[in-house]
N, CA, C and O atoms as a DFTB+ gen file, in Angstrom:
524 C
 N C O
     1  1       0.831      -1.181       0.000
     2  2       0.000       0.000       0.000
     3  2       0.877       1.246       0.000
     4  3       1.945       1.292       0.611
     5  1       0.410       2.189      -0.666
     6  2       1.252       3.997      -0.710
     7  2       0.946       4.266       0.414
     8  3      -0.165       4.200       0.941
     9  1       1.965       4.599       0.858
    10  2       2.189       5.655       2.248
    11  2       1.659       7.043       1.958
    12  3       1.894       7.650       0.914
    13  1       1.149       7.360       2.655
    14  2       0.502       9.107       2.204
    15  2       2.082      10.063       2.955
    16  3       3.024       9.652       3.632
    17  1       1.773      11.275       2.480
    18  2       3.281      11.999       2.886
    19  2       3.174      12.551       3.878
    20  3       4.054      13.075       4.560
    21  1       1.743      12.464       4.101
    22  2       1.712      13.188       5.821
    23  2       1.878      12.527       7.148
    24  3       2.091      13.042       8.246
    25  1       1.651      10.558       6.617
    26  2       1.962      10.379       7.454
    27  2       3.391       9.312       7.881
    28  3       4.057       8.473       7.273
    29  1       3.392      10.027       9.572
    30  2       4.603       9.638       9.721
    31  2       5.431       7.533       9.967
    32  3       4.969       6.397      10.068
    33  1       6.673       8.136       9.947
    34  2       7.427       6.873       9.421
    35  2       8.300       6.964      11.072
    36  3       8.819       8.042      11.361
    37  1       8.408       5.687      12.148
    38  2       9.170       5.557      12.856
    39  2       9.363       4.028      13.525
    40  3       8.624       3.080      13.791
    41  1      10.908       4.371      13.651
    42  2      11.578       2.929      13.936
    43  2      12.145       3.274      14.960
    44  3      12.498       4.453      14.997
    45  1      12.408       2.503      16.014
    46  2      13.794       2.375      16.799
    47  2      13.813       0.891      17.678
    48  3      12.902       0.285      18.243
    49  1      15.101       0.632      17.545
    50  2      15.844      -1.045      17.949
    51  2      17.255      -0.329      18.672
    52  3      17.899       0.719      18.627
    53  1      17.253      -1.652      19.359
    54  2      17.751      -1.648      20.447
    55  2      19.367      -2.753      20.109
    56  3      19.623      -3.388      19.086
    57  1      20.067      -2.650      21.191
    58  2      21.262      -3.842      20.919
    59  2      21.939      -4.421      20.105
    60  3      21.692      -3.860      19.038
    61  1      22.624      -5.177      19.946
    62  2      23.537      -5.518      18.630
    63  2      24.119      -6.953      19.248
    64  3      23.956      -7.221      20.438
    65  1      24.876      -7.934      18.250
    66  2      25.539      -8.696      18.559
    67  2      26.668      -8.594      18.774
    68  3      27.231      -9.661      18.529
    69  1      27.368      -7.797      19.140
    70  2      28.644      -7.192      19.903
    71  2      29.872      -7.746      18.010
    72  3      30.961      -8.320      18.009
    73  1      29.415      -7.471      17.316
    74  2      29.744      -8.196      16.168
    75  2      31.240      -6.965      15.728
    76  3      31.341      -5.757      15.945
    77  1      32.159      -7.900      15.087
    78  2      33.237      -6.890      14.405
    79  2      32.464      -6.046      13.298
    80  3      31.295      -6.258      12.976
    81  1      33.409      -4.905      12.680
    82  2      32.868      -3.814      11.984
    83  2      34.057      -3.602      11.139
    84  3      35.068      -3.320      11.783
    85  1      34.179      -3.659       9.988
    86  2      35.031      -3.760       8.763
    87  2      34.661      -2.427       8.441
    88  3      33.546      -2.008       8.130
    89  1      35.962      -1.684       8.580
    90  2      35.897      -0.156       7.957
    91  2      35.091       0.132       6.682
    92  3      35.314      -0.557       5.686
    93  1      34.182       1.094       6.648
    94  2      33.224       1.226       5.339
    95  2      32.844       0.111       4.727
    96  3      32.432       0.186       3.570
    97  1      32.905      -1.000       5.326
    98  2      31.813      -1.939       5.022
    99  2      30.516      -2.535       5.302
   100  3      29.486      -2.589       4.628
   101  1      30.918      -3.119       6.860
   102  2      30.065      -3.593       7.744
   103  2      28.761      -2.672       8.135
   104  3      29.166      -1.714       8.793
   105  1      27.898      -2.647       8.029
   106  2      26.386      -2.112       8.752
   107  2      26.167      -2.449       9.798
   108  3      26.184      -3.648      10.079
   109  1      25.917      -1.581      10.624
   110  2      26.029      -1.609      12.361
   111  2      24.221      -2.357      12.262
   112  3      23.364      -2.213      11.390
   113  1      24.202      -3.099      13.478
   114  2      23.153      -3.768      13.505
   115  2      22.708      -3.478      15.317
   116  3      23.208      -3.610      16.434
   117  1      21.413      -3.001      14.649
   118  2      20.353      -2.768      16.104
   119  2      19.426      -4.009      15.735
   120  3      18.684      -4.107      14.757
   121  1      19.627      -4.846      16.657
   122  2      18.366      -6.160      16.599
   123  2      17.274      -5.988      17.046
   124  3      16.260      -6.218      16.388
   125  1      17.256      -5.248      19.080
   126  2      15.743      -5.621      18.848
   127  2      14.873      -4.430      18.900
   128  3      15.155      -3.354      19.427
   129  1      13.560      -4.816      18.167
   130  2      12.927      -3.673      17.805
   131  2      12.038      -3.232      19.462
   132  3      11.487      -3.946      20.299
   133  1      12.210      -2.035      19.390
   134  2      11.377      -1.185      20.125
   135  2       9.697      -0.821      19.583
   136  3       8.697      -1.314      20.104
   137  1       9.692       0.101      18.488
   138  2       8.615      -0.038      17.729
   139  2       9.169       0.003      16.286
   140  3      10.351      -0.097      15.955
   141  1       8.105       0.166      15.503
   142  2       8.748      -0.489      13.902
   143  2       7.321       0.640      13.116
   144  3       7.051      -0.502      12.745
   145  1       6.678       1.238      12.777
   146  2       5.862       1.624      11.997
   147  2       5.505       1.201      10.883
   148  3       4.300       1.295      10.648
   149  1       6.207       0.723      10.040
   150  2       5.899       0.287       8.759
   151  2       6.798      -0.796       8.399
   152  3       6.834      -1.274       7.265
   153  1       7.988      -1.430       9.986
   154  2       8.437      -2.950       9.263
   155  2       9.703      -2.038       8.660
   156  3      10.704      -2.754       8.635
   157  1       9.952      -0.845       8.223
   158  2      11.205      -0.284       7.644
   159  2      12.651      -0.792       8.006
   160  3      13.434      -0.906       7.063
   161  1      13.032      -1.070       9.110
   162  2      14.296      -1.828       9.670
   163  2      14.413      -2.745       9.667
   164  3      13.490      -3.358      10.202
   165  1      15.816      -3.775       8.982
   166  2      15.804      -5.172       8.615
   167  2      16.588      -5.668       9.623
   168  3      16.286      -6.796      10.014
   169  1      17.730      -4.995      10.264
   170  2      18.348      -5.302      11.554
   171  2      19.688      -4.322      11.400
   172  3      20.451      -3.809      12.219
   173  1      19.601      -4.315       9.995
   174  2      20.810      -3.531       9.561
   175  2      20.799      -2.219       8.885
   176  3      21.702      -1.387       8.977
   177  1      19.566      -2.076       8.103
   178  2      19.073      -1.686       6.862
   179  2      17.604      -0.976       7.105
   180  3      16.545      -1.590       7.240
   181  1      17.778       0.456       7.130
   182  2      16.380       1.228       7.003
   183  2      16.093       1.309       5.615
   184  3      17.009       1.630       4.858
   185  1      14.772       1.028       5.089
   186  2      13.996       1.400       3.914
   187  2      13.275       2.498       3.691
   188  3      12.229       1.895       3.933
   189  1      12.959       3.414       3.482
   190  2      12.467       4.493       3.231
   191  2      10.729       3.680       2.393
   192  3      10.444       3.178       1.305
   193  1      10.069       3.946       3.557
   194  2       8.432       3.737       2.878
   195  2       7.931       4.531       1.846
   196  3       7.427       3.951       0.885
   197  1       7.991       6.221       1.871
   198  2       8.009       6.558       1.456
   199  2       8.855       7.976       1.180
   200  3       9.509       8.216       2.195
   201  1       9.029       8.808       0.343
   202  2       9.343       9.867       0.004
   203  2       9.634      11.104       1.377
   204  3       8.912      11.408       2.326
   205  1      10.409      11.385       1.142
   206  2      10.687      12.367       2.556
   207  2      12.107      12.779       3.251
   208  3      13.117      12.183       2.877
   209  1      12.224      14.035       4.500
   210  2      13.238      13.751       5.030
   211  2      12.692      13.142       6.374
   212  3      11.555      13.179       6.843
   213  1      14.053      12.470       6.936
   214  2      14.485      11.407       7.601
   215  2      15.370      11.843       8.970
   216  3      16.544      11.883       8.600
   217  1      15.293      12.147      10.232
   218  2      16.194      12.441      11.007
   219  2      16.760      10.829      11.201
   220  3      16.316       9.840      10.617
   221  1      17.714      10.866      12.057
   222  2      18.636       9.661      12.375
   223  2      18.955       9.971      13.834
   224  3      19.514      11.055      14.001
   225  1      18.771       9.414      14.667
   226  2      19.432       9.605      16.152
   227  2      19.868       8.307      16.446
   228  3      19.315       7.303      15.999
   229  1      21.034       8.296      17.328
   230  2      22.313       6.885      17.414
   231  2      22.538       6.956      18.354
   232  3      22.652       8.033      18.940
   233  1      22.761       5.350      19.097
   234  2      24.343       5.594      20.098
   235  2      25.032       4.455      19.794
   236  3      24.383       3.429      19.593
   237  1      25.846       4.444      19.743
   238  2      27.369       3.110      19.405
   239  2      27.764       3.003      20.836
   240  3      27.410       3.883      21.621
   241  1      28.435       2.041      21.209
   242  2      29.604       1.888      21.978
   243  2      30.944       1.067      21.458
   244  3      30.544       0.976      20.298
   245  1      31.776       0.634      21.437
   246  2      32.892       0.008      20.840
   247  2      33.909      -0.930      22.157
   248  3      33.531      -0.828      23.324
   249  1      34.453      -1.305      22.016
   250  2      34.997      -2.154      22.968
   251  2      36.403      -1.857      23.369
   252  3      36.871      -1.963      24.503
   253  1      37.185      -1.358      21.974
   254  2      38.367      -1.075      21.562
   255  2      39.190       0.801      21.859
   256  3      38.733       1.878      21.475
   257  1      40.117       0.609      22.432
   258  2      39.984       2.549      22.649
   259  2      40.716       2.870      21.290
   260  3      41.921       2.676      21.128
   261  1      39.855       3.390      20.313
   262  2      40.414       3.629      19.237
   263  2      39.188       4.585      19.131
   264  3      38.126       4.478      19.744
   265  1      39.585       5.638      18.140
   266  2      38.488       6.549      17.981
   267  2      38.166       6.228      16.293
   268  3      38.983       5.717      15.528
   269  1      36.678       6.688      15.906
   270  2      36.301       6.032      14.795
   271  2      35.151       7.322      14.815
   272  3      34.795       8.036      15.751
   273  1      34.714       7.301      13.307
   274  2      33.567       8.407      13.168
   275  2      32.170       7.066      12.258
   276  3      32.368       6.147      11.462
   277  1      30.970       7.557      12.845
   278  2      30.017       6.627      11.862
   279  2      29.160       7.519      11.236
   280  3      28.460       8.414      11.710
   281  1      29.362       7.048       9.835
   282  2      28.575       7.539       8.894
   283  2      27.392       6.763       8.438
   284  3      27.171       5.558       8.564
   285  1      26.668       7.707       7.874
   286  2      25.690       7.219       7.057
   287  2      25.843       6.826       5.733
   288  3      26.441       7.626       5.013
   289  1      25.421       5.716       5.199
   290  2      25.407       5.331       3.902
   291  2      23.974       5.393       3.410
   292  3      23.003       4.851       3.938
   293  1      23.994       6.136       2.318
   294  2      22.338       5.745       1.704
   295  2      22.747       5.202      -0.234
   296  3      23.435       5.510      -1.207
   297  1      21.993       4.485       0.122
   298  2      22.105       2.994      -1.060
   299  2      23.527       2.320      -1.456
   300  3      23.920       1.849      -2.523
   301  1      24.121       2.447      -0.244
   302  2      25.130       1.846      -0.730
   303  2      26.080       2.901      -0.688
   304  3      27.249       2.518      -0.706
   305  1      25.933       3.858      -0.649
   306  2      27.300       5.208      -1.036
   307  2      27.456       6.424       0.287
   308  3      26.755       7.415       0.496
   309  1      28.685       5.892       1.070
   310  2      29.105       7.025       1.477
   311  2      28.107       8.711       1.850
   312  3      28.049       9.459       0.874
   313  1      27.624       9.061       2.746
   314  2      26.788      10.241       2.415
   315  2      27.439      11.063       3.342
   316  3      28.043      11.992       2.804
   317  1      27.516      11.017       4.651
   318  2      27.190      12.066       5.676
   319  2      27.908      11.281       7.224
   320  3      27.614      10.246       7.822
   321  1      28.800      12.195       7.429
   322  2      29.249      11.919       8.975
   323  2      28.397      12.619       9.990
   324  3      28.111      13.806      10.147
   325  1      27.955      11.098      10.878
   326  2      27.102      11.949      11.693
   327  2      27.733      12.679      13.059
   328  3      27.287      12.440      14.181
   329  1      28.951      13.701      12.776
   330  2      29.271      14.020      13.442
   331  2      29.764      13.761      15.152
   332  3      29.535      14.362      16.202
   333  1      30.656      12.374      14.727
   334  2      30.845      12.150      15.996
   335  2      32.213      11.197      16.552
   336  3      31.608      10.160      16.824
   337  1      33.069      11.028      16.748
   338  2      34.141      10.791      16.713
   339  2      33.607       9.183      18.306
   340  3      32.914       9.552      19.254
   341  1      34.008       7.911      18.241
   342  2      33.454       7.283      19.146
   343  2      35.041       6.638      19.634
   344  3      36.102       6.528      19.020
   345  1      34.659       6.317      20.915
   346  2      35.617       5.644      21.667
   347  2      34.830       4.301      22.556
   348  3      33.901       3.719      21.996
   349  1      35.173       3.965      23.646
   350  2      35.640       3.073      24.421
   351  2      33.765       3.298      25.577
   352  3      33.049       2.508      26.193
   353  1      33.717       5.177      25.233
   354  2      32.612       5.279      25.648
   355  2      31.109       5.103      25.162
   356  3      31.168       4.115      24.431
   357  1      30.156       5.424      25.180
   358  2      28.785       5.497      24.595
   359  2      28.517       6.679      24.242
   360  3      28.316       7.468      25.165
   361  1      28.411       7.267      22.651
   362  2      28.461       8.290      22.303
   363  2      27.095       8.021      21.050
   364  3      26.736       6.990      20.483
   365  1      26.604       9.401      20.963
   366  2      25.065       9.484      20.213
   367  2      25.203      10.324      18.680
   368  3      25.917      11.320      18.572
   369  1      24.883      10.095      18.218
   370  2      24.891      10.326      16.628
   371  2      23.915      11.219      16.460
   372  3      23.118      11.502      17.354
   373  1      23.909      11.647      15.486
   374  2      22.604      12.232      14.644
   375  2      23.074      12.862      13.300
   376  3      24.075      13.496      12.968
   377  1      21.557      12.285      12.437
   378  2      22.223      12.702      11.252
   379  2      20.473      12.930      10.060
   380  3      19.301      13.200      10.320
   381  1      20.940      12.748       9.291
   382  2      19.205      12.626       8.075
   383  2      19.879      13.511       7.086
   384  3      20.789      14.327       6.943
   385  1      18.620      12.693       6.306
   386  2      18.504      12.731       4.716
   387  2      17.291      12.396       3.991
   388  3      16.594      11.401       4.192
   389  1      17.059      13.484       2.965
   390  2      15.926      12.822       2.405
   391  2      16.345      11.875       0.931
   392  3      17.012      11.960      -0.100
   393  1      15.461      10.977       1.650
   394  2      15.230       9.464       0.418
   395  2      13.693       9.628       0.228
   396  3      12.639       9.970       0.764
   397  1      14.370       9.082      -1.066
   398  2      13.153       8.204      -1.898
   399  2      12.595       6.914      -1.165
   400  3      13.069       6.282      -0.221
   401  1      11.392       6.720      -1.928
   402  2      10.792       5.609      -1.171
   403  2      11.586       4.311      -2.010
   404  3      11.678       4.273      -3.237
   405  1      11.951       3.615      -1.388
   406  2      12.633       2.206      -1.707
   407  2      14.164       2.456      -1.074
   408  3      14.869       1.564      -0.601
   409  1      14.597       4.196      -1.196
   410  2      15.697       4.207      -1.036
   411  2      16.344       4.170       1.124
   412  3      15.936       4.741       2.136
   413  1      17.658       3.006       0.783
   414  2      18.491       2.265       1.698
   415  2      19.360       2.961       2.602
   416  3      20.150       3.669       1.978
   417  1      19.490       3.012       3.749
   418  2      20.116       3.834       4.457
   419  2      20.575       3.066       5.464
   420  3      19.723       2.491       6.140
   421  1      22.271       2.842       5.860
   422  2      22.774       2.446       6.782
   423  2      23.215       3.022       7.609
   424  3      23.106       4.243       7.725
   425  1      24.020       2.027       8.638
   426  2      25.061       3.248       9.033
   427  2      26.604       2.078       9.572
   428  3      26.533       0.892       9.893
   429  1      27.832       2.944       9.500
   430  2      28.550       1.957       9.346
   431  2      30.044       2.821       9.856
   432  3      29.906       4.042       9.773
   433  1      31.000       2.502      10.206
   434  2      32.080       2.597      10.880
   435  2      33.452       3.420       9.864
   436  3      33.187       3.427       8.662
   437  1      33.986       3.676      10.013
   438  2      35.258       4.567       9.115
   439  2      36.676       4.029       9.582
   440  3      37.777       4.432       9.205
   441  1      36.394       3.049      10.470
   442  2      37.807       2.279      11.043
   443  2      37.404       0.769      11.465
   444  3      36.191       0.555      11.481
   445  1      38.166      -0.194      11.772
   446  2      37.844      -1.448      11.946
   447  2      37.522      -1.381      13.604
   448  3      38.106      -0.556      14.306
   449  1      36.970      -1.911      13.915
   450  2      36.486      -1.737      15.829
   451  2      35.202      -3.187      15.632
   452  3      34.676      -3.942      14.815
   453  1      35.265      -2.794      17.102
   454  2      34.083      -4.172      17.724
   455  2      33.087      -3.583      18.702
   456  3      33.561      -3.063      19.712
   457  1      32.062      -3.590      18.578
   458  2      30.656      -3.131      19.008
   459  2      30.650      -4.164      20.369
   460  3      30.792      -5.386      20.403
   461  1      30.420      -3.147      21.526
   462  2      30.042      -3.631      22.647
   463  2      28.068      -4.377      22.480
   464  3      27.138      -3.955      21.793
   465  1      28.135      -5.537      23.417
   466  2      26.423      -5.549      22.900
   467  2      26.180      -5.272      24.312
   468  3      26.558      -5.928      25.282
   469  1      25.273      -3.861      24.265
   470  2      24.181      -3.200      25.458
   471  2      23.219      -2.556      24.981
   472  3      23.349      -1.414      24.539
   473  1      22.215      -3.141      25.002
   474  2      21.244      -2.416      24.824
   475  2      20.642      -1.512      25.030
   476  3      19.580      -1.157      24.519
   477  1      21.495      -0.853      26.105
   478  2      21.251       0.400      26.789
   479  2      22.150       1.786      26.000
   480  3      21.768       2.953      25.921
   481  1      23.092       1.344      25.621
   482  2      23.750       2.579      25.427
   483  2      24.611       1.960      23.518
   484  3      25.662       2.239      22.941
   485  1      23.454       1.091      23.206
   486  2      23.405       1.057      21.724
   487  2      21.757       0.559      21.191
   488  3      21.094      -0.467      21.340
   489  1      21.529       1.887      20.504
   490  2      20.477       1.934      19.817
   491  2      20.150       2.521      18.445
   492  3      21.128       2.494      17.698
   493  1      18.962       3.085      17.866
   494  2      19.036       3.705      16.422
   495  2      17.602       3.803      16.165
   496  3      16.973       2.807      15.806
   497  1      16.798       5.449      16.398
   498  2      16.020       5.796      16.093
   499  2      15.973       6.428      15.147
   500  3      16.913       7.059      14.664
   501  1      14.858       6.358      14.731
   502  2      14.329       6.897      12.527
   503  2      13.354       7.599      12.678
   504  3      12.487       6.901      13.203
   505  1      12.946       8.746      12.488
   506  2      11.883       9.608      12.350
   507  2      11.505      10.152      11.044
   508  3      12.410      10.778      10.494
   509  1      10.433      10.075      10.430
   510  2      10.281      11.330       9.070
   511  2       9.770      12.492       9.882
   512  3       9.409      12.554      11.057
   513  1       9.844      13.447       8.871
   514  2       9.601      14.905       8.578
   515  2       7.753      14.739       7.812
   516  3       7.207      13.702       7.434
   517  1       7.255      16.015       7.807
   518  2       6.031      16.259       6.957
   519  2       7.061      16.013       5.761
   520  3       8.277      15.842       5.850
   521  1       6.195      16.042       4.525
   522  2       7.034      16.154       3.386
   523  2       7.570      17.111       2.764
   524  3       8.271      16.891       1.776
């Protein structure tokens, strides 16, 4: 079914499998869902339902004291640092973009590191905008 543009699109999941992270490869993974609106989050992978902008709010933790920045990828390509340099601590992101509907949005690491799994102080909320 078409999503109408007024109404809104929201996700947020919780925790991770404390899994390694391959510089600009790997997609950070929030497993469990909190709420889901339209099913948009695959564990790794936001879908854009429909047409719109998109805020992004984050928190990572890492295991490793190495500092690392996480970006956003949308479809696959490099977009936007969400401004945030991470360490050893629990640090919060934020970022958005407007996509198309179908269009893929990750988010993913700029150095090799290992994701603490807490569900407390790793998560990943998705909000739309009106259109």
């Amino acid at each position: 079914a078409q999503i109408a543009a007024s109404e809104k699109v929201f996700a947020q999941y919780t925790g991770n499998a404390g899994g390694a992270q391959t510089a600009d490869t790997t997609n950070i993974d929030f497993t469990t869902k909190v709420s889901d609106s339209h099913g948009a989050w695959n564990g790794t992978t936001f879908t854009a339902p429909r047409p719109g902008w998109y805020n992004v709010l984050a928190s990572t933790i890492i295991t490793s004291a190495i500092n690392t920045n996480m970006f956003i990828w949308i479809n696959g390509v490099k977009k936007f640092n969400t401004n945030l340099s991470v360490s050893t601590q629990a640090h919060s992101h934020s970022g958005g973009a407007y996509l198309n509907a179908g269009d893929t949005l990750t988010i993913r690491s700029d150095s090799n590191c290992t994701l603490s799994n807490s569900a407390i102080n790793h998560w990943i909320a998705i909000t739309s905008q009106g259109n």
